[in-house]
């Protein structure tokens, strides 16, 4: 019989109770499970409302009981990460777990998983949201990444080679060679042969084996093959990486390029060896070592040669033995060492004493020697003998003093501008040119600019700047305004000096006071002529200094010979001849100077007469034949077939022809030839004289200037040909005064030269030429008074006159001369012009005004010998004028003439 409905209901009720109890037990188990779960977990129903939360979730997300049943979107602000609703929707769509890494606001990291959940008896799906805290793991990973990044940065930034090796070094896993060693493209087992020098491989292998055995750091310097195939040196260091059991996993190493250091060490060893050999072999420099207390610890051959001590004598002796007694008392032997230790070196120049007691001027450099710990181990002393240099410096100072004197006389000043410091140093002579006292120049270029006249300043500054731009020597002229507002002309020459890099470092130059020249130039309105005259003056001063000094040496030597040689002997006669020749040379130089001046000023007066130029040329050639004979130069004369008449001054034409012959003899080498030719050019109405030689010739650029004063082809320092460059200038001046012309031709250097004089033919009536000067007959003894302030000149002139049996008295100034004239009653008075107290003109006027002395013959003997000087002497009362130094013959002749004229009651 089928069960009744009641039974069925009871059965269902019983099953329902059982299921309800199981559900309650399951719910309780779920509650217990959720309560016991330590990680955050959320249960959501199908409507995404919060139904359950673990205690960890409640604590972490700050949930309270009232939050249960609330939609999850209202709680999302407290939950870490975003897009929770999107993840839930994705899970509901796919019924698969959705996982995401999220970060909380405090910075914690979680793995959030959304899983599907179906509640028992429910038809809809809910969701389970779990949060796993991965913050420690995440931070560890970030630390690893940072460490890796730092490692990569270190490897990238390091200039060293970086490599990794297997645990047993059989394989090179990686190598970054930094352009020193070739990089590995893949792990390599042939690295030893590829990188390591064959001679070092055994040492490298042994060192690796020991490092593996001891699990210690590998360190070694060895040779390697570089990228370019050459050999280099490296210092390699690798450390083992161990696992948890202490076993080596791999090696990490770095290698530095020490090639330069090794090369430097090799060079140092070689240098030390060379230094040792140098110390032993150097001859002009004594190098020795000292202990900290100053005692000698090592000695060299050069030191023994310089000081005279053998090594066994001097080692252990204090260096004070090398010092003078004065320096020892002053404590200098130890003072120098203290100074060297304090400043790193000490340099001194002073007298040093040898073993034999002799002294020499020494330059001593002392350098302290320290060990690696900075302790003083001793000193190195280097001594050089500067005795010769000191003497040269003293001589240089003396020459500079003479140069300063010459600069003062010549009105020349110099400057030295240090461009780097801006300091411009002037000599006192230069300061005087700008009206400043010694030391009055402030030393800056701006100060100089303020001294230049405002109208000239811009151009002067521009020319200075141009010297910096071009580097070429520059010159210029400007006016300087003195503090007293007077204006003076300055001529300057300067040049910029540059260092090896081409950077200007100094400017040096000279200034010349050309005020007087400029004033003369303004009067002549010829600025160009003055500038050339200034240039010639500078050249003339240099040549004149040379030419005036040259005769002084043989004169001084000859005087010494006369003092020590036997009177009347061959040596004495030769010395007398030398003195005579050299005085003649000096006289010739001065006469040339005077003649050039006279020609320039138009002061020469020609004594014209009708002359046979052909005969005159023959006689002048004969007068110079001895000169050509001494030079081994053949002299030929080709006279005209008949007389060649000219209207001229015999003496001046003789001088012109003689100058051409002297020039030919001077510049024609031995074995050469000089030809003198005279002919008549009737078509042009000219007398033509040619002097042709086979000598040195004339450079093309010199030909246009050959007749200029001071122009010379011989510009070498030795000036072996001598002269002032006035001879040809005199020739042109004298010839042009006769209405003629002179020209020079030459095919070039070494090809000889030809000089041609053309003079107007004289076709007028014959006039008697003045007789050629002859030798004056010797005069009877006279009473002669010499008035001369130069005592040497006065005394020697007295002795010369006394040799002629004259009675002579001497006075050294004007008043004394008048007094002696009254007491001595001379026949003739030889009086200088430049006298102290009373000049020669005043003496002459006083004598002419004195009845007792008025008829005495008066002769001026003076270096003032210009035509205006002669005229002034005549006006003052002198009977005659002789230029210094007069010859004995000219003195005798002139005294005879003026004495005779005085007796006859007239002036010559």
mmCIF file of N, CA and C in Angstrom, residues 3-17:
data_model
loop_
_atom_site.group_PDB
_atom_site.id
_atom_site.type_symbol
_atom_site.label_atom_id
_atom_site.label_comp_id
_atom_site.label_asym_id
_atom_site.label_seq_id
_atom_site.Cartn_x
_atom_site.Cartn_y
_atom_site.Cartn_z
ATOM 1 N N UNK A 3 2.509 4.825 0.588
ATOM 2 C CA UNK A 3 2.462 5.618 1.803
ATOM 3 C C UNK A 3 1.435 6.713 1.681
ATOM 4 N N UNK A 4 1.006 7.137 2.836
ATOM 5 C CA UNK A 4 0.015 8.194 2.858
ATOM 6 C C UNK A 4 0.684 9.531 2.707
ATOM 7 N N UNK A 5 -0.109 10.435 2.447
ATOM 8 C CA UNK A 5 0.418 11.817 2.271
ATOM 9 C C UNK A 5 1.072 12.277 3.553
ATOM 10 N N UNK A 6 0.483 11.877 4.643
ATOM 11 C CA UNK A 6 1.056 12.293 5.927
ATOM 12 C C UNK A 6 2.452 11.750 6.105
ATOM 13 N N UNK A 7 2.618 10.540 5.714
ATOM 14 C CA UNK A 7 3.943 9.917 5.853
ATOM 15 C C UNK A 7 4.938 10.617 4.948
ATOM 16 N N UNK A 8 4.454 10.911 3.776
ATOM 17 C CA UNK A 8 5.354 11.597 2.856
ATOM 18 C C UNK A 8 5.759 12.961 3.422
ATOM 19 N N UNK A 9 4.842 13.645 4.020
ATOM 20 C CA UNK A 9 5.161 14.957 4.584
ATOM 21 C C UNK A 9 6.132 14.809 5.735
ATOM 22 N N UNK A 10 5.982 13.812 6.541
ATOM 23 C CA UNK A 10 6.908 13.612 7.652
ATOM 24 C C UNK A 10 8.310 13.324 7.121
ATOM 25 N N UNK A 11 8.297 12.512 6.078
ATOM 26 C CA UNK A 11 9.632 12.190 5.500
ATOM 27 C C UNK A 11 10.299 13.435 4.961
ATOM 28 N N UNK A 12 9.501 14.219 4.281
ATOM 29 C CA UNK A 12 10.085 15.477 3.738
ATOM 30 C C UNK A 12 10.523 16.385 4.872
ATOM 31 N N UNK A 13 9.712 16.466 5.927
ATOM 32 C CA UNK A 13 10.055 17.326 7.065
ATOM 33 C C UNK A 13 11.342 16.850 7.713
ATOM 34 N N UNK A 14 11.446 15.516 7.823
ATOM 35 C CA UNK A 14 12.666 14.976 8.436
ATOM 36 C C UNK A 14 13.900 15.319 7.574
ATOM 37 N N UNK A 15 13.741 15.171 6.248
ATOM 38 C CA UNK A 15 14.874 15.467 5.338
ATOM 39 C C UNK A 15 15.218 16.938 5.383
ATOM 40 N N UNK A 16 14.145 17.733 5.509
ATOM 41 C CA UNK A 16 14.384 19.181 5.561
ATOM 42 C C UNK A 16 15.118 19.559 6.835
ATOM 43 N N UNK A 17 14.724 18.928 7.921
ATOM 44 C CA UNK A 17 15.421 19.224 9.197
ATOM 45 C C UNK A 17 16.891 18.813 9.099
#
